[in-house]
């Protein structure tokens, strides 16, 4: 008896999917890389698109609080460093959008999700930069936290993401050193400069600790991401590692980390610290931070005001291509 | 195109070029003109970062601004050797009438077409200038010019490509590009004006006469405009601005720009950053 044609094709597809899933599981088990042409489960693809595009958006939105000081940087050397840094962030955004594009989403689509408020970006960039010392604090604390989060991502199972992260991490560690140096210069300066530095550290310390995400027992996506070798360490582990890095650096700078309960616990082999204000974290996440509206407004404005330029470039390229065909 | 640690190190080393040489009063005044042109343009291009029409342009305009800032730092450093002032003394603690940039450089960013028109005229002029200055009898100016000319070559290419795209893109982009040329053209004349200072320097082989750069500038612009089907403005809207930047007279745009640039440095005089 001959089975109807569709049935046998369906059976064949199912068999093929199972084989592909087995190959995928095998690659993950061996801690190998998944490449764009490899079969991957839909949920893995979706998780990566979400994470990589969020990361790209964070780079792009993250340009704003720092570009706020490009025109007012207090020396030409600082201006050059800051311009280079913000420009690096645009470059990171580009690599990351490209990595996400290999998963089958376009940059235009991701940009649209961002300006329509449908995509998230790191909440830290919803804080404002009222003083020059914020350039130091962002470099030292925000880029520092980003590095702790991102170094393990260099080994992420998805090839294009891992490779993009290798490049990004190199530049980020340079940024962090620059931030540290800004604060050091301020701390060795006048009374007003020292106050400016301490004030910025006070404002950015807690938000930077929140960058690692909620405590492990409240982090919904972590377990699956760890199973897929996208995420390598838990939020709390990374947070501890970050604080461990900050303590001696704060001492070298001469700034005080704004947590009276921060001390080394020999028995736990970890730092004791005050409870993080998760209410603030959730408020900013829910759109009620100092600059959520402003960040999105400005990105939308740049995107919309630039539309005629992008259209012109596309029209010109099409005309050139047509001319080439005609010739 | 990203500025990594190595590329940045070179930018930051900017002010060390010409170390040891002290500029004469005339050379210092000339370096101040060039340095202010570069600084004011860099300051304006920096404003585009995070506002550009696409990410690639955030990077490109940032890159060009960073190059110009590098030129400004070397030139101001050299200018300062005559009077014992640092690049930052000159950038942050001079008032508007002490700035020596030509008016073209202080014209506002406007829309992307206006920025491109300004870039086209500025980079075409700077390319010819630094090319000629590369054989200056002043070794410091010659060294600065050799390095700068290579970078300005890229700036010019960027501006030409965008002029062609905007003029030949959509109806809207063409309309904007034509308007940008009309609005920016009045500031071209001043770039090529000779005066007593450049005549003295030209006689010593230190600097080219600005007027001597004009034919090459015109030839490039004519070629680009022919391909882009653009025209040099004529008729009622073909203005020529009087200029006066080299003597410290400026348009209404420079004051607010300097106020913003200098505000923090001036709030903490004597502080180190």
Coordinates of C-alpha atoms in Angstrom, one line a residue, chain B residues 140-244:
Chain B
X140 CA 56.7 71.7 11.6
X141 CA 54.0 73.1 9.3
X142 CA 55.2 70.8 6.5
X143 CA 55.0 67.7 8.8
X144 CA 51.5 68.6 10.0
X145 CA 50.4 69.2 6.4
X146 CA 51.7 65.8 5.1
X147 CA 49.8 64.0 7.8
X148 CA 46.6 66.1 7.4
X149 CA 46.5 66.0 3.7
X150 CA 46.1 62.2 3.6
X151 CA 43.1 62.5 6.0
X152 CA 41.5 65.4 4.3
X153 CA 41.7 63.4 1.0
X154 CA 39.3 60.9 2.6
X155 CA 37.1 63.7 3.9
X156 CA 36.8 65.1 0.4
X157 CA 35.9 61.8 -1.0
X158 CA 33.2 61.3 1.6
X159 CA 31.8 64.8 0.8
X160 CA 31.9 64.2 -3.0
X161 CA 30.2 60.8 -2.7
X162 CA 27.4 62.3 -0.6
X163 CA 27.0 65.3 -2.9
X164 CA 26.5 63.0 -5.8
X165 CA 24.0 60.8 -3.8
X166 CA 22.0 63.8 -2.6
X167 CA 21.9 65.6 -5.9
X168 CA 21.1 62.4 -7.8
X169 CA 18.9 60.7 -5.3
X170 CA 15.3 61.7 -4.8
X171 CA 13.5 65.0 -5.7
X172 CA 13.6 65.9 -2.1
X173 CA 17.3 65.3 -1.6
X174 CA 18.1 67.2 -4.8
X175 CA 16.0 70.2 -3.6
X176 CA 17.9 70.2 -0.3
X177 CA 21.3 69.8 -1.9
X178 CA 20.7 72.7 -4.3
X179 CA 19.5 74.9 -1.3
X180 CA 22.6 73.9 0.7
X181 CA 24.9 74.9 -2.1
X182 CA 23.1 78.3 -2.4
X183 CA 23.4 78.9 1.3
X184 CA 27.0 77.8 1.7
X185 CA 28.6 79.3 -1.5
X186 CA 28.8 82.8 -0.1
X187 CA 31.4 81.7 2.4
X188 CA 33.8 80.2 -0.2
X189 CA 35.4 83.5 -1.3
X190 CA 36.9 84.3 2.1
X191 CA 39.0 81.1 2.0
X192 CA 41.1 82.4 -0.9
X193 CA 41.6 86.0 0.2
X194 CA 45.3 87.1 0.5
X195 CA 46.4 89.6 3.1
X196 CA 49.7 91.0 4.4
X197 CA 50.4 88.0 6.7
X198 CA 50.1 85.4 4.0
X199 CA 52.0 87.5 1.6
X200 CA 54.9 87.7 4.0
X201 CA 54.8 84.0 4.6
X202 CA 54.5 83.2 0.9
X203 CA 57.6 85.3 0.2
X204 CA 59.5 83.1 2.6
X205 CA 58.1 79.9 1.2
X206 CA 56.3 79.1 4.5
X207 CA 52.8 79.1 3.2
X208 CA 51.0 79.2 -0.2
X209 CA 49.0 82.3 -1.1
X210 CA 45.4 81.4 -0.6
X211 CA 44.5 82.9 -4.0
X212 CA 46.9 80.4 -5.6
X213 CA 44.8 77.5 -4.4
X214 CA 41.6 78.8 -6.1
X215 CA 42.1 77.3 -9.6
X216 CA 42.5 73.8 -8.3
X217 CA 39.6 74.2 -6.0
X218 CA 37.4 75.5 -8.8
X219 CA 38.4 72.6 -11.1
X220 CA 37.4 70.0 -8.5
X221 CA 34.1 71.7 -7.8
X222 CA 33.4 72.1 -11.5
X223 CA 34.0 68.3 -12.0
X224 CA 31.8 67.3 -9.1
X225 CA 29.0 69.8 -10.0
X226 CA 29.0 68.6 -13.6
X227 CA 28.5 65.0 -12.5
X228 CA 25.9 66.0 -9.9
X229 CA 24.2 68.4 -12.3
X230 CA 24.6 71.2 -9.8
X231 CA 25.3 74.8 -10.6
X232 CA 27.3 77.5 -8.9
X233 CA 24.7 80.0 -7.7
X234 CA 24.1 83.0 -10.0
X235 CA 21.5 85.8 -9.9
X236 CA 19.8 87.3 -6.9
X237 CA 20.8 84.7 -4.4
X238 CA 24.4 84.5 -5.4
X239 CA 25.8 86.3 -2.4
X240 CA 29.4 86.7 -1.3
X241 CA 29.8 87.2 2.4
X242 CA 32.2 89.9 3.4
X243 CA 34.2 87.6 5.7
X244 CA 36.5 88.9 8.4

